[in-house]
Amino acid sequence: MSSPILNSLTNWSAVIDRSPLCLPVDMPLKQAIAAMYQAKTSCGLVVTADQTLVGIITNRDILRLTVEDQNLDTLTIQEVMSHPVVSVAETDGGEGASSLEVLKRFSQHSVSHLPVVDAQGQVTGLISQDSLDIALTVTSELQQWLIRYQLAEQASSQILYQYNFDQKRFIWGINFEQILGYSPTSAPKCIADWQSLIHPDDLASFRSSIQIAMGQNSNFQLEYRVLHQSGHYRWVEDRNQRLQDENSQAIAVVGTISDISQRKE
């Protein structure tokens, strides 16, 4: 079974370099070294005219040649490149191979760079050990914060939520089912769904309070009744505030819904 960290690395856009340095197979080594220095990269992918991967050259190779006192002026890439190359294939979805497969390749072959190729063996990107390590570290830290966030939400007896204006969709916290009884699949997805759960006697007040908050660019706060999944109404206190972009345009609201039924009884 793979770990949650591995499963979360499904978006490779931050890991794959889609414009790696590609060098023609007949390039003189000194020119290749200069190209790597200019590109500020630790490796170059050696390719044929149609971008088919045939080799790789890294700073480690250049260091080895220098220690061996090789004449770099007379060598070509083809003479010193590492080949065949350990690589990983793109999936049909274009998101790169599975995270587990990528980690296996790095571990089993002790490489620092993993070219990404298509079905024809043509280069489509490059994964470096450094970029992968950073992604794994960030993912691990985010997961730890998510666990803390969920524990804090459970302890608060509140529903945390976000409503995105562009998608016109809610994102509900993990307490939604505990407090109102709706499973993640049956929870309201849009504002119309949520309003359908509000008690008819409170709906007009809800709508007018929303309009006032939006018009005055102010925080929203209201007490009203919401239909529990079991069929009875619960009193809630709803508080939220708007999130704005750099142009001061509202992009979402974030808020909390607290069950205040005991106080109202």
Coordinates of C-alpha atoms in Angstrom, one line a residue:
M1 CA 0.0 0.0 0.0
S2 CA 1.4 3.4 -1.0
S3 CA 1.6 6.2 1.6
P4 CA -0.7 9.3 1.6
I5 CA 2.3 11.4 0.7
L6 CA 2.9 9.4 -2.5
N7 CA -0.8 9.4 -3.4
S8 CA -0.9 13.2 -3.1
L9 CA 1.9 13.7 -5.7
T10 CA -0.4 13.3 -8.6
N11 CA 0.1 16.8 -10.1
W12 CA 3.6 16.8 -11.5
S13 CA 3.5 20.4 -12.9
A14 CA 5.7 21.6 -10.0
V15 CA 8.1 18.6 -10.3
I16 CA 8.7 18.1 -14.0
D17 CA 10.9 20.6 -15.9
R18 CA 9.1 20.8 -19.2
S19 CA 12.0 22.7 -20.9
P20 CA 15.1 20.7 -20.0
L21 CA 18.4 21.4 -21.7
C22 CA 18.7 19.1 -24.8
L23 CA 22.0 18.7 -26.5
P24 CA 22.7 17.3 -30.0
V25 CA 24.6 14.0 -29.9
D26 CA 27.5 15.3 -32.0
M27 CA 28.1 18.5 -29.9
P28 CA 31.7 19.0 -28.7
L29 CA 31.9 18.5 -24.9
K30 CA 33.3 22.0 -24.3
Q31 CA 30.2 23.5 -25.9
A32 CA 28.0 21.3 -23.9
I33 CA 29.7 22.4 -20.6
A34 CA 29.2 26.0 -21.6
A35 CA 25.5 25.4 -22.5
M36 CA 25.0 23.7 -19.1
Y37 CA 26.6 26.6 -17.3
Q38 CA 24.6 29.2 -19.2
A39 CA 21.3 27.3 -18.5
K40 CA 22.3 26.9 -14.8
T41 CA 21.5 23.2 -14.9
S42 CA 23.4 20.2 -13.6
C43 CA 22.7 18.0 -16.6
G44 CA 22.0 17.9 -20.3
L45 CA 19.8 15.4 -22.2
V46 CA 21.5 14.1 -25.3
V47 CA 19.1 13.7 -28.2
T48 CA 18.9 13.0 -31.9
A49 CA 17.5 15.4 -34.4
D50 CA 13.9 14.3 -33.6
Q51 CA 14.4 14.7 -29.9
T52 CA 14.8 11.0 -29.2
L53 CA 16.7 10.5 -26.0
V54 CA 20.0 8.6 -26.4
G55 CA 22.1 9.7 -23.4
I56 CA 22.6 12.1 -20.5
I57 CA 25.6 14.1 -19.3
T58 CA 25.8 15.5 -15.7
N59 CA 28.1 17.6 -13.6
R60 CA 29.2 14.3 -12.1
D61 CA 30.4 13.1 -15.5
I62 CA 32.4 16.3 -16.1
L63 CA 34.0 16.1 -12.6
R64 CA 35.0 12.5 -13.3
L65 CA 36.6 13.4 -16.6
T66 CA 38.5 16.3 -15.0
V67 CA 39.8 14.0 -12.2
E68 CA 40.9 11.5 -14.9
D69 CA 42.8 14.4 -16.6
Q70 CA 40.9 13.8 -19.9
N71 CA 41.3 16.4 -22.6
L72 CA 37.9 18.0 -22.7
D73 CA 38.8 20.0 -25.8
T74 CA 38.8 16.9 -28.0
L75 CA 35.8 15.0 -26.7
T76 CA 32.3 15.0 -28.0
I77 CA 29.2 14.3 -25.9
Q78 CA 28.6 11.0 -27.6
E79 CA 32.0 9.7 -26.3
V80 CA 31.3 10.5 -22.6
M81 CA 27.5 10.5 -22.1
S82 CA 25.8 7.9 -19.9
H83 CA 23.7 5.5 -21.9
P84 CA 21.3 3.7 -22.0
V85 CA 19.4 6.3 -19.9
V86 CA 17.1 5.5 -16.9
S87 CA 13.9 7.3 -17.8
V88 CA 10.2 7.3 -17.0
A89 CA 7.4 7.3 -19.5
E90 CA 4.5 9.7 -19.7
T91 CA 1.0 8.3 -19.0
D92 CA -1.8 8.8 -21.4
G93 CA -3.1 11.6 -19.1
G94 CA 0.1 13.5 -19.5
E95 CA 0.6 13.9 -15.8
G96 CA 3.7 11.7 -15.6
A97 CA 4.2 8.3 -14.2
S98 CA 3.0 7.3 -10.7
S99 CA 4.8 8.8 -7.8
L100 CA 5.7 5.3 -6.5
E101 CA 7.3 4.4 -9.9
V102 CA 9.3 7.6 -10.0
L103 CA 10.7 7.0 -6.5
K104 CA 11.6 3.4 -7.4
R105 CA 13.6 4.6 -10.4
F106 CA 15.6 7.0 -8.3
S107 CA 16.2 4.5 -5.6
Q108 CA 17.0 1.4 -7.7
H109 CA 19.3 3.1 -10.1
S110 CA 20.9 5.8 -7.8
V111 CA 20.4 8.6 -10.3
S112 CA 19.9 12.3 -9.7
H113 CA 18.0 13.0 -12.9
L114 CA 15.1 11.2 -14.5
P115 CA 14.2 12.1 -18.0
V116 CA 10.5 11.9 -19.0
V117 CA 9.8 10.5 -22.4
D118 CA 6.8 9.7 -24.6
A119 CA 5.8 6.5 -26.3
Q120 CA 8.3 7.2 -29.1
G121 CA 11.2 7.8 -26.7
Q122 CA 11.2 11.6 -27.3
V123 CA 12.0 13.9 -24.4
T124 CA 9.0 15.6 -22.8
G125 CA 10.5 16.7 -19.5
L126 CA 13.0 16.1 -16.7
I127 CA 12.6 15.2 -13.0
S128 CA 15.5 16.0 -10.7
Q129 CA 16.1 14.6 -7.3
D130 CA 16.2 18.1 -5.9
S131 CA 12.8 19.1 -7.3
L132 CA 11.3 15.8 -6.1
D133 CA 12.7 16.2 -2.6
I134 CA 11.2 19.7 -2.3
A135 CA 7.8 18.4 -3.5
L136 CA 7.8 15.6 -1.0
T137 CA 8.8 17.9 1.8
V138 CA 6.1 20.5 1.0
T139 CA 3.5 17.7 0.6
S140 CA 4.4 16.2 3.9
E141 CA 4.2 19.6 5.7
L142 CA 0.8 20.3 4.1
Q143 CA -0.5 17.0 5.2
Q144 CA 0.6 17.6 8.8
W145 CA -1.1 21.0 8.8
L146 CA -4.3 19.4 7.3
I147 CA -4.4 16.9 10.1
R148 CA -4.0 19.7 12.7
Y149 CA -6.7 21.7 11.0
Q150 CA -9.1 18.7 11.0
L151 CA -8.5 18.0 14.7
A152 CA -9.1 21.6 15.6
E153 CA -12.3 21.7 13.6
Q154 CA -13.6 18.5 15.3
A155 CA -12.8 20.0 18.7
S156 CA -14.6 23.3 17.8
S157 CA -18.0 21.7 17.2
Q158 CA -18.3 24.1 14.2
I159 CA -18.6 23.6 10.5
L160 CA -15.9 25.4 8.6
Y161 CA -16.8 26.3 5.0
Q162 CA -15.7 28.2 1.9
Y163 CA -17.9 29.4 -1.0
N164 CA -16.1 30.1 -4.2
F165 CA -17.8 32.7 -6.5
D166 CA -16.2 31.6 -9.7
Q167 CA -17.2 27.9 -9.3
K168 CA -20.4 28.7 -7.4
R169 CA -19.6 25.8 -5.1
F170 CA -19.2 25.1 -1.4
I171 CA -16.3 23.4 0.3
W172 CA -17.4 22.0 3.6
G173 CA -15.4 21.0 6.6
I174 CA -15.3 17.5 8.1
N175 CA -17.9 18.4 10.8
F176 CA -20.7 18.9 8.4
E177 CA -22.0 15.3 8.6
Q178 CA -21.5 15.2 12.4
I179 CA -23.6 18.4 13.0
L180 CA -26.2 18.3 10.2
G181 CA -26.2 14.6 9.3
Y182 CA -25.5 15.0 5.5
S183 CA -22.7 12.8 4.0
P184 CA -20.1 14.4 1.8
T185 CA -22.0 13.2 -1.3
S186 CA -25.4 14.6 -0.1
A187 CA -24.1 17.9 1.3
P188 CA -25.4 21.0 -0.5
K189 CA -23.1 22.0 -3.4
C190 CA -24.4 25.4 -4.4
I191 CA -26.2 28.3 -2.7
A192 CA -29.5 27.1 -4.0
D193 CA -29.0 23.7 -2.4
W194 CA -28.1 25.4 0.9
Q195 CA -31.2 27.8 0.8
S196 CA -33.4 24.7 0.2
L197 CA -32.4 23.6 3.7
I198 CA -33.2 26.9 5.4
H199 CA -36.5 27.2 7.3
P200 CA -39.1 29.0 5.2
D201 CA -39.6 31.6 7.9
D202 CA -35.9 32.4 8.0
L203 CA -35.2 32.4 4.2
A204 CA -36.1 36.1 3.5
S205 CA -33.9 37.2 6.4
F206 CA -31.0 35.1 5.1
R207 CA -31.3 36.5 1.6
S208 CA -31.5 40.1 2.7
S209 CA -28.6 39.8 5.1
I210 CA -26.5 38.3 2.3
Q211 CA -27.4 41.3 0.0
I212 CA -26.5 43.8 2.7
A213 CA -23.2 42.2 3.5
M214 CA -22.3 42.1 -0.2
G215 CA -23.4 45.6 -0.9
Q216 CA -21.6 47.1 2.1
N217 CA -18.5 44.8 1.8
S218 CA -19.1 43.8 5.4
N219 CA -18.9 40.6 7.3
F220 CA -22.0 38.4 7.5
Q221 CA -23.6 37.1 10.7
L222 CA -27.0 35.6 11.1
E223 CA -28.9 33.1 13.3
Y224 CA -31.4 30.9 11.4
R225 CA -32.8 27.3 11.2
V226 CA -31.4 24.6 8.9
L227 CA -33.0 21.3 8.1
H228 CA -31.1 18.3 9.6
Q229 CA -30.8 15.2 7.5
S230 CA -33.1 13.3 9.9
G231 CA -35.9 15.8 9.2
H232 CA -35.9 18.3 12.2
Y233 CA -34.5 21.8 12.2
R234 CA -31.4 23.0 14.0
W235 CA -30.6 26.5 15.0
V236 CA -27.3 27.7 13.7
E237 CA -25.2 30.8 13.8
D238 CA -23.5 31.6 10.5
R239 CA -20.5 33.9 10.3
N240 CA -18.4 34.6 7.3
Q241 CA -16.2 37.2 5.6
R242 CA -15.1 37.8 2.1
L243 CA -11.7 36.9 0.5
Q244 CA -10.5 39.4 -2.2
D245 CA -8.0 39.3 -4.9
E246 CA -5.3 41.9 -5.6
N247 CA -7.9 44.1 -7.4
S248 CA -10.2 44.0 -4.3
Q249 CA -12.7 41.8 -6.1
A250 CA -14.4 39.2 -4.0
I251 CA -13.4 35.7 -4.9
A252 CA -14.8 33.7 -2.0
V253 CA -16.3 33.7 1.5
V254 CA -15.0 31.7 4.4
G255 CA -16.9 31.2 7.5
T256 CA -18.1 29.0 10.3
I257 CA -21.6 27.6 11.2
S258 CA -22.2 26.8 14.9
D259 CA -25.0 24.7 16.2
I260 CA -26.8 26.9 18.8
S261 CA -29.9 24.8 19.2
Q262 CA -29.4 24.3 23.0
R263 CA -29.1 28.0 23.5
K264 CA -32.3 28.7 21.5
E265 CA -34.4 26.0 23.4

